[in-house]
Each structure stands twice: as structure tokens, then as C-alpha cells.
PDB file of C-alpha atoms in Angstrom:
ATOM      1  CA  UNK C   1       0.000   0.000   0.000  1.00 62.00           C
ATOM      2  CA  UNK C   2       2.701   2.339  -0.971  1.00 52.00           C
ATOM      3  CA  UNK C   3       1.134   5.665  -1.428  1.00 40.00           C
ATOM      4  CA  UNK C   4       1.017   8.087  -4.218  1.00 40.00           C
ATOM      5  CA  UNK C   5       0.789  11.749  -3.424  1.00 38.00           C
ATOM      6  CA  UNK C   6      -1.532  14.505  -4.536  1.00 35.00           C
ATOM      7  CA  UNK C   7      -0.339  14.296  -8.141  1.00 36.00           C
ATOM      8  CA  UNK C   8      -1.748  10.780  -8.476  1.00 38.00           C
ATOM      9  CA  UNK C   9      -3.762  10.457 -11.677  1.00 39.00           C
ATOM     10  CA  UNK C  10      -7.239   8.880 -11.593  1.00 40.00           C
ATOM     11  CA  UNK C  11      -6.979   5.109 -12.032  1.00 42.00           C
ATOM     12  CA  UNK C  12      -7.288   4.016 -15.649  1.00 41.00           C
ATOM     13  CA  UNK C  13      -9.737   1.228 -16.497  1.00 40.00           C
ATOM     14  CA  UNK C  14      -8.079  -2.146 -16.157  1.00 41.00           C
ATOM     15  CA  UNK C  15      -6.992  -3.556 -19.471  1.00 40.00           C
ATOM     16  CA  UNK C  16      -8.027  -7.099 -20.135  1.00 39.00           C
ATOM     17  CA  UNK C  17      -5.820  -9.679 -20.378  1.00 39.00           C
ATOM     18  CA  UNK C  18       8.470 -10.977  14.832  1.00 38.00           C
ATOM     19  CA  UNK C  19      10.327 -10.373  16.713  1.00 38.00           C
ATOM     20  CA  UNK C  20       9.320 -14.036  16.830  1.00 40.00           C
ATOM     21  CA  UNK C  21       9.721 -15.573  13.374  1.00 42.00           C
ATOM     22  CA  UNK C  22       6.733 -16.875  11.465  1.00 39.00           C
ATOM     23  CA  UNK C  23       8.697 -20.052  10.845  1.00 37.00           C
ATOM     24  CA  UNK C  24       7.891 -20.992  14.444  1.00 38.00           C
ATOM     25  CA  UNK C  25       4.438 -19.415  14.431  1.00 40.00           C
ATOM     26  CA  UNK C  26       3.312 -21.186  11.298  1.00 41.00           C
ATOM     27  CA  UNK C  27       4.657 -24.484  12.522  1.00 39.00           C
ATOM     28  CA  UNK C  28       2.544 -24.118  15.646  1.00 43.00           C
ATOM     29  CA  UNK C  29      -0.536 -22.621  14.043  1.00 42.00           C
ATOM     30  CA  UNK C  30      -0.788 -24.031  10.569  1.00 40.00           C
ATOM     31  CA  UNK C  31       1.328 -27.199  10.274  1.00 41.00           C
ATOM     32  CA  UNK C  32       2.767 -27.663   6.874  1.00 43.00           C
ATOM     33  CA  UNK C  33       1.651 -24.302   5.481  1.00 45.00           C
ATOM     34  CA  UNK C  34       5.074 -23.077   4.396  1.00 45.00           C
ATOM     35  CA  UNK C  35       6.044 -26.556   3.333  1.00 43.00           C
ATOM     36  CA  UNK C  36       2.899 -26.615   1.210  1.00 42.00           C
ATOM     37  CA  UNK C  37       3.965 -23.380  -0.400  1.00 45.00           C
ATOM     38  CA  UNK C  38       7.375 -24.807  -1.238  1.00 42.00           C
ATOM     39  CA  UNK C  39       5.684 -27.713  -3.014  1.00 36.00           C
ATOM     40  CA  UNK C  40       3.382 -25.257  -4.782  1.00 38.00           C
ATOM     41  CA  UNK C  41       6.329 -23.128  -5.879  1.00 41.00           C
ATOM     42  CA  UNK C  42       8.145 -26.184  -7.165  1.00 38.00           C
ATOM     43  CA  UNK C  43       5.321 -27.170  -9.511  1.00 33.00           C
ATOM     44  CA  UNK C  44       3.957 -23.767 -10.438  1.00 38.00           C
ATOM     45  CA  UNK C  45       4.518 -20.067 -10.060  1.00 38.00           C
ATOM     46  CA  UNK C  46       3.554 -19.375  -6.458  1.00 36.00           C
ATOM     47  CA  UNK C  47       3.153 -15.739  -5.985  1.00 37.00           C
ATOM     48  CA  UNK C  48       2.075 -14.091  -4.391  1.00 35.00           C
ATOM     49  CA  UNK C  49       0.996   1.058   3.808  1.00 39.00           C
ATOM     50  CA  UNK C  50      -0.378   2.162   5.081  1.00 38.00           C
ATOM     51  CA  UNK C  51       2.557   1.481   2.287  1.00 35.00           C
ATOM     52  CA  UNK C  52       5.660  -0.610   2.249  1.00 34.00           C
ATOM     53  CA  UNK C  53       7.100  -1.284   5.653  1.00 34.00           C
ATOM     54  CA  UNK C  54       9.489   1.578   6.295  1.00 32.00           C
ATOM     55  CA  UNK C  55      10.762   0.345   9.617  1.00 30.00           C
ATOM     56  CA  UNK C  56      10.479  -3.341  10.489  1.00 34.00           C
ATOM     57  CA  UNK C  57      11.236  -4.650  13.942  1.00 35.00           C
ATOM     58  CA  UNK C  58      13.251  -7.366  12.280  1.00 34.00           C
ATOM     59  CA  UNK C  59      15.600  -4.702  10.976  1.00 33.00           C
ATOM     60  CA  UNK C  60      15.136  -5.866   7.386  1.00 34.00           C
ATOM     61  CA  UNK C  61      15.580  -2.998   4.926  1.00 32.00           C
ATOM     62  CA  UNK C  62      12.647  -1.811   2.862  1.00 33.00           C
ATOM     63  CA  UNK C  63      13.129  -1.777  -0.873  1.00 32.00           C
ATOM     64  CA  UNK C  64      11.298   0.197  -3.503  1.00 33.00           C
ATOM     65  CA  UNK C  65       7.963   1.946  -3.338  1.00 33.00           C
ATOM     66  CA  UNK C  66       6.949   5.041  -1.465  1.00 31.00           C
ATOM     67  CA  UNK C  67       6.039   5.224   2.173  1.00 30.00           C
ATOM     68  CA  UNK C  68       2.344   5.112   2.882  1.00 35.00           C
ATOM     69  CA  UNK C  69       0.399   6.798   5.622  1.00 33.00           C
ATOM     70  CA  UNK C  70      -3.111   5.489   5.443  1.00 34.00           C
ATOM     71  CA  UNK C  71      -4.958   3.653   8.138  1.00 34.00           C
ATOM     72  CA  UNK C  72      -1.660   1.931   6.174  1.00 35.00           C
ATOM     73  CA  UNK C  73      -2.837   2.041   2.585  1.00 34.00           C
ATOM     74  CA  UNK C  74     -15.029  -4.319  -6.109  1.00 33.00           C
ATOM     75  CA  UNK C  75     -17.986  -6.613  -5.677  1.00 33.00           C
ATOM     76  CA  UNK C  76     -18.589  -9.026  -2.855  1.00 33.00           C
ATOM     77  CA  UNK C  77     -18.622 -12.497  -4.349  1.00 32.00           C
ATOM     78  CA  UNK C  78     -18.122 -11.881  -8.037  1.00 32.00           C
ATOM     79  CA  UNK C  79     -14.852 -12.993  -9.586  1.00 32.00           C
ATOM     80  CA  UNK C  80     -14.455  -9.669 -11.362  1.00 33.00           C
ATOM     81  CA  UNK C  81     -13.446  -6.334  -9.903  1.00 34.00           C
ATOM     82  CA  UNK C  82     -16.265  -3.986  -8.928  1.00 35.00           C
ATOM     83  CA  UNK C  83     -17.254  -1.192 -11.213  1.00 32.00           C
ATOM     84  CA  UNK C  84     -18.244   2.355 -10.462  1.00 35.00           C
ATOM     85  CA  UNK C  85     -16.140   5.394  -9.740  1.00 33.00           C
ATOM     86  CA  UNK C  86     -15.946   7.958  -6.975  1.00 32.00           C
ATOM     87  CA  UNK C  87     -19.013  10.026  -6.214  1.00 33.00           C
ATOM     88  CA  UNK C  88     -18.124  13.648  -5.624  1.00 33.00           C
ATOM     89  CA  UNK C  89     -21.620  14.377  -4.412  1.00 35.00           C
ATOM     90  CA  UNK C  90     -21.269  12.142  -1.382  1.00 39.00           C
ATOM     91  CA  UNK C  91     -20.198  13.824   1.822  1.00 41.00           C
ATOM     92  CA  UNK C  92     -18.084  11.987   4.383  1.00 46.00           C
ATOM     93  CA  UNK C  93     -20.418   9.833   6.421  1.00 46.00           C
ATOM     94  CA  UNK C  94     -20.647  10.250  10.175  1.00 48.00           C
ATOM     95  CA  UNK C  95     -19.361   7.334  12.201  1.00 47.00           C
ATOM     96  CA  UNK C  96     -22.221   4.796  12.262  1.00 50.00           C
ATOM     97  CA  UNK C  97     -23.655   3.545  15.510  1.00 51.00           C
ATOM     98  CA  UNK C  98     -21.837   0.764  17.313  1.00 57.00           C
ATOM     99  CA  UNK C  99     -22.957  -2.533  15.765  1.00 60.00           C
ATOM    100  CA  UNK C 100     -24.932  -4.937  17.917  1.00 62.00           C
ATOM    101  CA  UNK C 101     -24.058  -8.600  17.451  1.00 63.00           C
ATOM    102  CA  UNK C 102     -26.763 -10.347  15.453  1.00 59.00           C
ATOM    103  CA  UNK C 103     -28.293 -12.777  17.919  1.00 58.00           C
ATOM    104  CA  UNK C 104     -30.260 -14.462  15.125  1.00 63.00           C
ATOM    105  CA  UNK C 105     -27.021 -15.455  13.417  1.00 67.00           C
ATOM    106  CA  UNK C 106     -25.680 -18.964  13.732  1.00 77.00           C
ATOM    107  CA  UNK C 107     -22.202 -20.320  13.350  1.00 91.00           C
ATOM    108  CA  UNK C 108     -18.940 -20.502  15.280  1.00 93.00           C
ATOM    109  CA  UNK C 109     -18.529 -16.700  15.288  1.00 97.00           C
ATOM    110  CA  UNK C 110     -21.991 -15.855  16.602  1.00 96.00           C
ATOM    111  CA  UNK C 111     -21.670 -12.906  18.994  1.00 97.00           C
ATOM    112  CA  UNK C 112     -18.282 -11.847  17.578  1.00 98.00           C
ATOM    113  CA  UNK C 113     -17.758  -8.437  15.978  1.00 98.00           C
ATOM    114  CA  UNK C 114     -15.196  -8.065  13.193  1.00 98.00           C
ATOM    115  CA  UNK C 115     -14.282  -4.747  11.584  1.00 98.00           C
ATOM    116  CA  UNK C 116     -12.736  -4.841   8.116  1.00 98.00           C
ATOM    117  CA  UNK C 117     -10.851  -1.749   7.018  1.00 98.00           C
ATOM    118  CA  UNK C 118     -10.543  -1.481   3.196  1.00 98.00           C
ATOM    119  CA  UNK C 119      -7.465   0.678   2.686  1.00 98.00           C
ATOM    120  CA  UNK C 120      -7.862   4.075   0.991  1.00 98.00           C
ATOM    121  CA  UNK C 121     -10.994   5.078  -0.956  1.00 98.00           C
ATOM    122  CA  UNK C 122     -11.516   5.268  -4.736  1.00 97.00           C
ATOM    123  CA  UNK C 123     -12.412   8.947  -4.394  1.00 97.00           C
ATOM    124  CA  UNK C 124      -9.364  10.031  -2.416  1.00 98.00           C
ATOM    125  CA  UNK C 125      -7.502  11.346  -5.463  1.00 96.00           C
ATOM    126  CA  UNK C 126     -10.276  13.909  -5.982  1.00 97.00           C
ATOM    127  CA  UNK C 127      -9.986  15.210  -2.420  1.00 98.00           C
ATOM    128  CA  UNK C 128      -6.291  15.909  -1.960  1.00 97.00           C
ATOM    129  CA  UNK C 129      -6.744  18.914   0.330  1.00 97.00           C
ATOM    130  CA  UNK C 130      -8.946  16.902   2.665  1.00 97.00           C
ATOM    131  CA  UNK C 131      -6.745  13.817   2.818  1.00 98.00           C
ATOM    132  CA  UNK C 132      -3.529  15.834   3.127  1.00 98.00           C
ATOM    133  CA  UNK C 133      -4.510  17.457   6.423  1.00 98.00           C
ATOM    134  CA  UNK C 134      -2.625  15.823   9.267  1.00 98.00           C
ATOM    135  CA  UNK C 135      -3.976  14.013  12.303  1.00 98.00           C
ATOM    136  CA  UNK C 136      -2.368  12.964  15.578  1.00 98.00           C
ATOM    137  CA  UNK C 137      -1.285   9.301  15.727  1.00 98.00           C
ATOM    138  CA  UNK C 138       0.387   9.417  19.130  1.00 96.00           C
ATOM    139  CA  UNK C 139       3.957   9.091  17.866  1.00 95.00           C
ATOM    140  CA  UNK C 140       3.595  12.119  15.603  1.00 96.00           C
ATOM    141  CA  UNK C 141       1.292  13.415  12.902  1.00 97.00           C
ATOM    142  CA  UNK C 142       0.357  11.877   9.562  1.00 97.00           C
ATOM    143  CA  UNK C 143      -1.850  12.666   6.616  1.00 98.00           C
ATOM    144  CA  UNK C 144      -5.535  11.917   7.083  1.00 98.00           C
ATOM    145  CA  UNK C 145      -5.395   9.312   4.311  1.00 98.00           C
ATOM    146  CA  UNK C 146      -3.619   8.618   1.015  1.00 98.00           C
ATOM    147  CA  UNK C 147      -4.579   7.623  -2.502  1.00 97.00           C
ATOM    148  CA  UNK C 148      -2.915   4.216  -2.435  1.00 98.00           C
ATOM    149  CA  UNK C 149      -1.012   2.607  -5.269  1.00 98.00           C
ATOM    150  CA  UNK C 150      -2.049   0.763  -8.437  1.00 98.00           C
ATOM    151  CA  UNK C 151      -0.816  -1.839 -10.884  1.00 98.00           C
ATOM    152  CA  UNK C 152       1.090  -0.641 -13.933  1.00 97.00           C
ATOM    153  CA  UNK C 153      -2.136  -1.190 -15.890  1.00 97.00           C
ATOM    154  CA  UNK C 154      -4.090   1.140 -13.594  1.00 97.00           C
ATOM    155  CA  UNK C 155      -5.958  -1.276 -11.307  1.00 98.00           C
ATOM    156  CA  UNK C 156      -6.214   0.814  -8.149  1.00 98.00           C
ATOM    157  CA  UNK C 157      -5.348  -0.482  -4.705  1.00 98.00           C
ATOM    158  CA  UNK C 158      -8.568   1.117  -3.422  1.00 98.00           C
ATOM    159  CA  UNK C 159     -10.537  -1.100  -5.819  1.00 98.00           C
ATOM    160  CA  UNK C 160      -8.598  -4.165  -4.743  1.00 98.00           C
ATOM    161  CA  UNK C 161      -9.114  -3.522  -1.033  1.00 98.00           C
ATOM    162  CA  UNK C 162     -12.860  -3.028  -1.442  1.00 98.00           C
ATOM    163  CA  UNK C 163     -13.242  -6.211  -3.467  1.00 98.00           C
ATOM    164  CA  UNK C 164     -11.313  -8.375  -1.015  1.00 98.00           C
ATOM    165  CA  UNK C 165     -13.065  -6.744   1.968  1.00 98.00           C
ATOM    166  CA  UNK C 166     -16.520  -7.407   0.549  1.00 98.00           C
ATOM    167  CA  UNK C 167     -15.631 -11.027  -0.114  1.00 98.00           C
ATOM    168  CA  UNK C 168     -14.204 -11.286   3.394  1.00 98.00           C
ATOM    169  CA  UNK C 169     -17.393  -9.828   4.903  1.00 98.00           C
ATOM    170  CA  UNK C 170     -19.493 -12.434   3.145  1.00 98.00           C
ATOM    171  CA  UNK C 171     -17.300 -15.285   4.381  1.00 98.00           C
ATOM    172  CA  UNK C 172     -17.299 -14.065   7.984  1.00 98.00           C
ATOM    173  CA  UNK C 173     -21.036 -13.404   8.061  1.00 98.00           C
ATOM    174  CA  UNK C 174     -21.553 -16.980   6.886  1.00 97.00           C
ATOM    175  CA  UNK C 175     -19.669 -17.991  10.050  1.00 97.00           C
ATOM    176  CA  UNK C 176     -22.104 -15.980  12.197  1.00 97.00           C
ATOM    177  CA  UNK C 177     -19.961 -12.897  12.801  1.00 98.00           C
ATOM    178  CA  UNK C 178     -21.286  -9.339  12.861  1.00 98.00           C
ATOM    179  CA  UNK C 179     -19.123  -7.538  10.293  1.00 98.00           C
ATOM    180  CA  UNK C 180     -18.642  -3.864   9.639  1.00 98.00           C
ATOM    181  CA  UNK C 181     -16.552  -2.108   6.983  1.00 98.00           C
ATOM    182  CA  UNK C 182     -14.918   1.222   7.793  1.00 98.00           C
ATOM    183  CA  UNK C 183     -15.945   2.366   4.308  1.00 98.00           C
ATOM    184  CA  UNK C 184     -17.833   0.733   1.495  1.00 98.00           C
ATOM    185  CA  UNK C 185     -17.443   3.388  -1.210  1.00 95.00           C
ATOM    186  CA  UNK C 186     -20.273   5.161   0.617  1.00 97.00           C
ATOM    187  CA  UNK C 187     -18.366   8.369   1.205  1.00 97.00           C
ATOM    188  CA  UNK C 188     -16.431  10.776  -0.974  1.00 97.00           C
ATOM    189  CA  UNK C 189     -13.049  10.120   0.657  1.00 98.00           C
ATOM    190  CA  UNK C 190     -11.404   8.598   3.714  1.00 98.00           C
ATOM    191  CA  UNK C 191     -12.101   7.951   6.500  1.00 98.00           C
ATOM    192  CA  UNK C 192      -9.023   9.481   8.093  1.00 98.00           C
ATOM    193  CA  UNK C 193      -6.663   7.050   9.770  1.00 98.00           C
ATOM    194  CA  UNK C 194      -7.671   8.158  13.278  1.00 98.00           C
ATOM    195  CA  UNK C 195     -11.344   7.610  12.435  1.00 98.00           C
ATOM    196  CA  UNK C 196     -10.550   4.185  11.007  1.00 98.00           C
ATOM    197  CA  UNK C 197      -9.075   3.225  14.367  1.00 98.00           C
ATOM    198  CA  UNK C 198     -11.967   4.787  16.242  1.00 98.00           C
ATOM    199  CA  UNK C 199     -14.533   2.777  14.256  1.00 98.00           C
ATOM    200  CA  UNK C 200     -12.994  -0.482  15.456  1.00 98.00           C
ATOM    201  CA  UNK C 201     -12.641   0.799  19.008  1.00 98.00           C
ATOM    202  CA  UNK C 202     -16.220   2.006  19.286  1.00 98.00           C
ATOM    203  CA  UNK C 203     -17.508  -1.230  17.795  1.00 98.00           C
ATOM    204  CA  UNK C 204     -15.746  -3.143  20.572  1.00 98.00           C
ATOM    205  CA  UNK C 205     -14.400  -5.331  17.792  1.00 98.00           C
ATOM    206  CA  UNK C 206     -12.983  -8.724  18.639  1.00 98.00           C
ATOM    207  CA  UNK C 207     -10.650  -8.349  15.646  1.00 98.00           C
ATOM    208  CA  UNK C 208      -9.874  -5.663  13.050  1.00 99.00           C
ATOM    209  CA  UNK C 209      -8.053  -6.278   9.768  1.00 99.00           C
ATOM    210  CA  UNK C 210      -6.955  -3.512   7.418  1.00 98.00           C
ATOM    211  CA  UNK C 211      -6.661  -4.766   3.839  1.00 98.00           C
ATOM    212  CA  UNK C 212      -3.979  -3.355   1.533  1.00 98.00           C
ATOM    213  CA  UNK C 213      -1.624  -4.131  -1.353  1.00 98.00           C
ATOM    214  CA  UNK C 214       1.909  -2.763  -1.550  1.00 98.00           C
ATOM    215  CA  UNK C 215       3.571  -0.570  -4.181  1.00 98.00           C
ATOM    216  CA  UNK C 216       7.197  -1.630  -3.909  1.00 97.00           C
ATOM    217  CA  UNK C 217       9.743  -2.187  -6.694  1.00 96.00           C
ATOM    218  CA  UNK C 218       9.494  -4.814  -9.409  1.00 97.00           C
ATOM    219  CA  UNK C 219      10.916  -8.141  -8.238  1.00 97.00           C
ATOM    220  CA  UNK C 220       9.688  -7.571  -4.694  1.00 98.00           C
ATOM    221  CA  UNK C 221       7.024 -10.216  -4.202  1.00 98.00           C
ATOM    222  CA  UNK C 222       4.805 -11.782  -1.598  1.00 98.00           C
ATOM    223  CA  UNK C 223       2.581 -10.712   1.285  1.00 98.00           C
ATOM    224  CA  UNK C 224       3.299  -9.411   4.751  1.00 98.00           C
ATOM    225  CA  UNK C 225       1.229  -8.745   7.850  1.00 98.00           C
ATOM    226  CA  UNK C 226       1.948  -5.575   9.828  1.00 98.00           C
ATOM    227  CA  UNK C 227       1.680  -5.810  13.620  1.00 98.00           C
ATOM    228  CA  UNK C 228       1.402  -2.941  16.118  1.00 98.00           C
ATOM    229  CA  UNK C 229       4.522  -2.171  18.116  1.00 98.00           C
ATOM    230  CA  UNK C 230       4.210  -1.550  21.834  1.00 98.00           C
ATOM    231  CA  UNK C 231       3.537   2.180  21.929  1.00 97.00           C
ATOM    232  CA  UNK C 232       2.642   4.407  24.877  1.00 98.00           C
ATOM    233  CA  UNK C 233       2.737   7.999  23.792  1.00 97.00           C
ATOM    234  CA  UNK C 234       0.090  10.694  23.553  1.00 96.00           C
ATOM    235  CA  UNK C 235      -3.210   9.201  22.414  1.00 96.00           C
ATOM    236  CA  UNK C 236      -1.516   5.924  21.511  1.00 98.00           C
ATOM    237  CA  UNK C 237      -1.325   3.040  23.969  1.00 98.00           C
ATOM    238  CA  UNK C 238      -1.026  -0.408  22.395  1.00 98.00           C
ATOM    239  CA  UNK C 239       0.277  -2.259  25.449  1.00 98.00           C
ATOM    240  CA  UNK C 240      -2.942  -4.232  25.909  1.00 98.00           C
ATOM    241  CA  UNK C 241      -3.362  -5.174  22.251  1.00 98.00           C
ATOM    242  CA  UNK C 242       0.184  -5.883  21.083  1.00 98.00           C
ATOM    243  CA  UNK C 243       0.175  -9.550  22.116  1.00 98.00           C
ATOM    244  CA  UNK C 244      -3.306 -10.492  20.838  1.00 98.00           C
ATOM    245  CA  UNK C 245      -2.655  -8.547  17.646  1.00 98.00           C
ATOM    246  CA  UNK C 246       0.500 -10.579  17.087  1.00 98.00           C
ATOM    247  CA  UNK C 247      -1.477 -13.786  17.539  1.00 98.00           C
ATOM    248  CA  UNK C 248      -4.101 -12.537  15.077  1.00 98.00           C
ATOM    249  CA  UNK C 249      -1.370 -11.653  12.582  1.00 98.00           C
ATOM    250  CA  UNK C 250       0.384 -14.992  12.924  1.00 98.00           C
ATOM    251  CA  UNK C 251      -2.826 -16.908  12.337  1.00 98.00           C
ATOM    252  CA  UNK C 252      -3.727 -14.819   9.297  1.00 98.00           C
ATOM    253  CA  UNK C 253      -0.232 -15.203   7.849  1.00 98.00           C
ATOM    254  CA  UNK C 254      -0.211 -18.988   8.267  1.00 98.00           C
ATOM    255  CA  UNK C 255      -3.628 -19.421   6.703  1.00 98.00           C
ATOM    256  CA  UNK C 256      -2.854 -16.976   3.896  1.00 98.00           C
ATOM    257  CA  UNK C 257       0.162 -19.074   2.896  1.00 98.00           C
ATOM    258  CA  UNK C 258      -1.865 -22.269   3.011  1.00 98.00           C
ATOM    259  CA  UNK C 259      -4.905 -21.041   1.088  1.00 98.00           C
ATOM    260  CA  UNK C 260      -3.314 -18.770  -1.551  1.00 98.00           C
ATOM    261  CA  UNK C 261       0.050 -20.473  -2.060  1.00 97.00           C
ATOM    262  CA  UNK C 262       1.700 -17.046  -1.823  1.00 97.00           C
ATOM    263  CA  UNK C 263       5.053 -16.748  -0.096  1.00 98.00           C
ATOM    264  CA  UNK C 264       5.967 -14.287   2.651  1.00 98.00           C
ATOM    265  CA  UNK C 265       7.495 -11.110   1.224  1.00 98.00           C
ATOM    266  CA  UNK C 266      11.028 -11.443  -0.089  1.00 98.00           C
ATOM    267  CA  UNK C 267      11.845  -7.768   0.556  1.00 98.00           C
ATOM    268  CA  UNK C 268      10.731  -7.054   4.122  1.00 98.00           C
ATOM    269  CA  UNK C 269      10.221  -9.016   7.334  1.00 97.00           C
ATOM    270  CA  UNK C 270      13.201 -11.326   6.894  1.00 97.00           C
ATOM    271  CA  UNK C 271      11.079 -14.023   5.234  1.00 96.00           C
ATOM    272  CA  UNK C 272       8.710 -14.304   8.204  1.00 97.00           C
ATOM    273  CA  UNK C 273       5.779 -12.493   6.610  1.00 98.00           C
ATOM    274  CA  UNK C 274       5.501 -10.370   9.766  1.00 98.00           C
ATOM    275  CA  UNK C 275       6.603  -6.781  10.291  1.00 98.00           C
ATOM    276  CA  UNK C 276       6.148  -4.613  13.407  1.00 98.00           C
ATOM    277  CA  UNK C 277       5.668  -0.852  13.048  1.00 98.00           C
ATOM    278  CA  UNK C 278       5.036   2.094  15.340  1.00 97.00           C
ATOM    279  CA  UNK C 279       4.290   4.714  12.680  1.00 97.00           C
ATOM    280  CA  UNK C 280       0.826   3.686  11.503  1.00 98.00           C
ATOM    281  CA  UNK C 281      -2.082   5.592  13.039  1.00 98.00           C
ATOM    282  CA  UNK C 282      -4.556   2.814  12.346  1.00 98.00           C
ATOM    283  CA  UNK C 283      -2.542   0.554  14.639  1.00 98.00           C
ATOM    284  CA  UNK C 284      -1.230   3.085  17.167  1.00 98.00           C
ATOM    285  CA  UNK C 285      -4.698   4.362  18.019  1.00 98.00           C
ATOM    286  CA  UNK C 286      -6.424   0.998  18.165  1.00 98.00           C
ATOM    287  CA  UNK C 287      -7.607  -0.336  21.521  1.00 98.00           C
ATOM    288  CA  UNK C 288      -8.712  -3.679  20.062  1.00 98.00           C
ATOM    289  CA  UNK C 289      -6.641  -6.396  18.328  1.00 98.00           C
ATOM    290  CA  UNK C 290      -5.749  -5.135  14.871  1.00 99.00           C
ATOM    291  CA  UNK C 291      -3.348  -5.894  12.007  1.00 98.00           C
ATOM    292  CA  UNK C 292      -2.737  -4.796   8.439  1.00 98.00           C
ATOM    293  CA  UNK C 293      -2.182  -7.218   5.579  1.00 98.00           C
ATOM    294  CA  UNK C 294      -0.322  -6.258   2.414  1.00 98.00           C
ATOM    295  CA  UNK C 295      -1.618  -8.996   0.120  1.00 98.00           C
ATOM    296  CA  UNK C 296       1.079  -8.584  -2.533  1.00 98.00           C
ATOM    297  CA  UNK C 297       3.025  -6.019  -4.539  1.00 98.00           C
ATOM    298  CA  UNK C 298       0.983  -4.271  -7.222  1.00 98.00           C
ATOM    299  CA  UNK C 299       4.120  -3.011  -8.974  1.00 98.00           C
ATOM    300  CA  UNK C 300       5.514  -6.475  -9.659  1.00 98.00           C
ATOM    301  CA  UNK C 301       4.024  -8.025 -12.793  1.00 98.00           C
ATOM    302  CA  UNK C 302       3.746 -11.530 -11.333  1.00 98.00           C
ATOM    303  CA  UNK C 303       2.091 -10.358  -8.129  1.00 98.00           C
ATOM    304  CA  UNK C 304      -0.117  -7.991 -10.145  1.00 98.00           C
ATOM    305  CA  UNK C 305      -1.385 -10.936 -12.193  1.00 98.00           C
ATOM    306  CA  UNK C 306      -2.613 -12.473  -8.949  1.00 98.00           C
ATOM    307  CA  UNK C 307      -4.044  -9.304  -7.452  1.00 98.00           C
ATOM    308  CA  UNK C 308      -6.084  -8.588 -10.595  1.00 98.00           C
ATOM    309  CA  UNK C 309      -7.532 -12.118 -10.663  1.00 98.00           C
ATOM    310  CA  UNK C 310     -10.993 -12.442  -9.140  1.00 98.00           C
ATOM    311  CA  UNK C 311     -10.363 -16.111  -8.363  1.00 98.00           C
ATOM    312  CA  UNK C 312      -7.156 -15.255  -6.492  1.00 98.00           C
ATOM    313  CA  UNK C 313      -8.857 -12.424  -4.587  1.00 98.00           C
ATOM    314  CA  UNK C 314     -11.425 -14.944  -3.413  1.00 98.00           C
ATOM    315  CA  UNK C 315      -8.619 -17.167  -2.124  1.00 98.00           C
ATOM    316  CA  UNK C 316      -7.022 -14.160  -0.433  1.00 98.00           C
ATOM    317  CA  UNK C 317     -10.293 -13.379   1.337  1.00 98.00           C
ATOM    318  CA  UNK C 318     -10.621 -17.046   2.310  1.00 98.00           C
ATOM    319  CA  UNK C 319      -7.111 -17.130   3.776  1.00 98.00           C
ATOM    320  CA  UNK C 320      -7.687 -13.971   5.816  1.00 98.00           C
ATOM    321  CA  UNK C 321     -11.092 -15.248   6.941  1.00 98.00           C
ATOM    322  CA  UNK C 322      -9.699 -18.568   8.124  1.00 98.00           C
ATOM    323  CA  UNK C 323      -7.000 -16.750  10.077  1.00 98.00           C
ATOM    324  CA  UNK C 324      -9.618 -14.577  11.793  1.00 98.00           C
ATOM    325  CA  UNK C 325     -11.810 -17.574  12.575  1.00 98.00           C
ATOM    326  CA  UNK C 326      -8.825 -19.428  14.034  1.00 98.00           C
ATOM    327  CA  UNK C 327      -7.957 -16.417  16.214  1.00 98.00           C
ATOM    328  CA  UNK C 328     -11.501 -15.866  17.468  1.00 98.00           C
ATOM    329  CA  UNK C 329     -12.126 -19.531  18.247  1.00 95.00           C
ATOM    330  CA  UNK C 330      -8.860 -19.760  20.185  1.00 88.00           C
TER     331      UNK C 330
END
């Protein structure tokens, strides 16, 4: 979810065509997941910030892309990307009321509340003055939101995140969860990164996942999950959520490998698929377990081929969903 600045052009229509390594975590949580990926890679082309991870706790350098600042920055069950562009006539929506768990629901997640945070907004590029204003994230100030990145063919990250998030909502609701999206293309821009955190907090969410795709350099491939660092500064205090957020991230990472066949990023996180950051407002300001997932690199042609595939996006949503279910069921 590398971010483009105010000069970002409107997306063009898509042309057809751990501090504790995940090696241990995956072995404990999803036996054989990475081994399964190795087999997958041997017989086929396994592929697959707020932006690329600028500072990882592992100390691995970040390559390519631009640093994002969103919450790090299409249709629910269809295998094609959603259509429709930004609506300038829509005003930012007020924060909806706190969701009440659907007691009529059935399934293993009945009574659980999950907030899904689709990174960016398709209309952000038309509201640069609004998204460029800064907000307090505890460790400093950052832009309200960013435009996100895109593939070289113009498939916007904001479209990708909405599509995967809608698919994810459908899967989780089928498990009995009460699901809320921070935005569903129902507002002109945003929400700002502090509001994105507040939505999860006020919902009393049992888990929050922010969905993104990275914009790093060509050749940088794979996914990574961003975990909140332990932060206690200003409005930010992640001491109570750092550990459960790590568990959530580990479970999502293990299941994402298993379901999609994608490898952990080869350019950040030291091959673990996990990165810890203290500069993302969406994590710093959260009071409930929350992680970001960068599903792949939109600027690499091989990863882009996956990210623009409806069938692969469905697998991505399935992998994230199974990680959330695993976390919530304990």
C-alpha cells in the first residue's frame, strides 16, 4: 500500500488480459503451510501502507515503493473487480452507531464483531486537500489518508481492497460474525486514519483487519502482515493489544500461505511475513486487536497478475477469513 501523493492520476480502467519468526508461528498454528507453499512453488509459479514497511522490527531494509500513511494504505462475491467510480456528491459519512451482534445469526462466530478496514478510498484522489490534512497518531502526525497505489495497468489499490473486503465480509457473516466495513465506497473520501481506528474501538471489535496491497519495486514479491509495536505515547497506547494482535497476525499469515500459495514477502520481514511498526495511526490508536495485511506487490508483474484475478482475490479473502476464525475460536 505504498502511497502516491496529490499528483496521483485517476486510475485508468483495467486492461483485459516478529520479533518471533513466522517459521515458528506457522509451525505451531498451521502445520505444513510453508512446506505446502514450497511444493506449490516447485510445480507452479507461487506468488504471491499504510505502504511498504518503512521500519520493520526485524531490521530488514525496505526496498522500492513510497512510504504510505493510510490507516496503512469491487464486488462481494463476483470474480471480477467492482465497477463504479468515486461520487463527488457524497459527503463523508458520520461514524455509524456501534454494531450490535446479530443474535439471530448462527455459526462458530456468533456474537463476535469483526471490523474490516478497506485501505484508501476510490475517491481520495479527488480530495487531496482533505486527505492531506494531518492528524495525531500518538507518535507524531500523519496525513488523514492517502490515494494508495495501483498496478502498472491502472488497477487501483482502493478497488482491490474493497473487493477483497466485501468477499471477506461475506465469508465471515456466513460464520455468524457481525461484520462492519470502515468504508464501502459510501463516502467521498477517507475515513481518516484516526477515524478508522476509532470505528474499530467504538464497535468493541474482537478483531480488526486492514486490507492493503503494496507498491514496492518490481521483483519484490509476496505478502506481509503488519503488527502494532508496543507504543505508549500521547493518544496511543497499544500495550494491551500488542500480544493479541501478534497472535491474530500470525494466524492470518499462516492461513494466507496455506490457502493462496503465496510466499511471505522477499523484501521485508526477513522471510517471516511479519513486520512490526510504530508509525501507523490505524494501529497506534487501536484499543482492540488489529493488524494490516499487504496482500502482494501491485508493482511487480507476477504479483499484479494475482491481485487482478478475481479467483485469487477470493482465495485471499478465504485465507484472511480462516485466520480470523482461528484467532476468534482460540
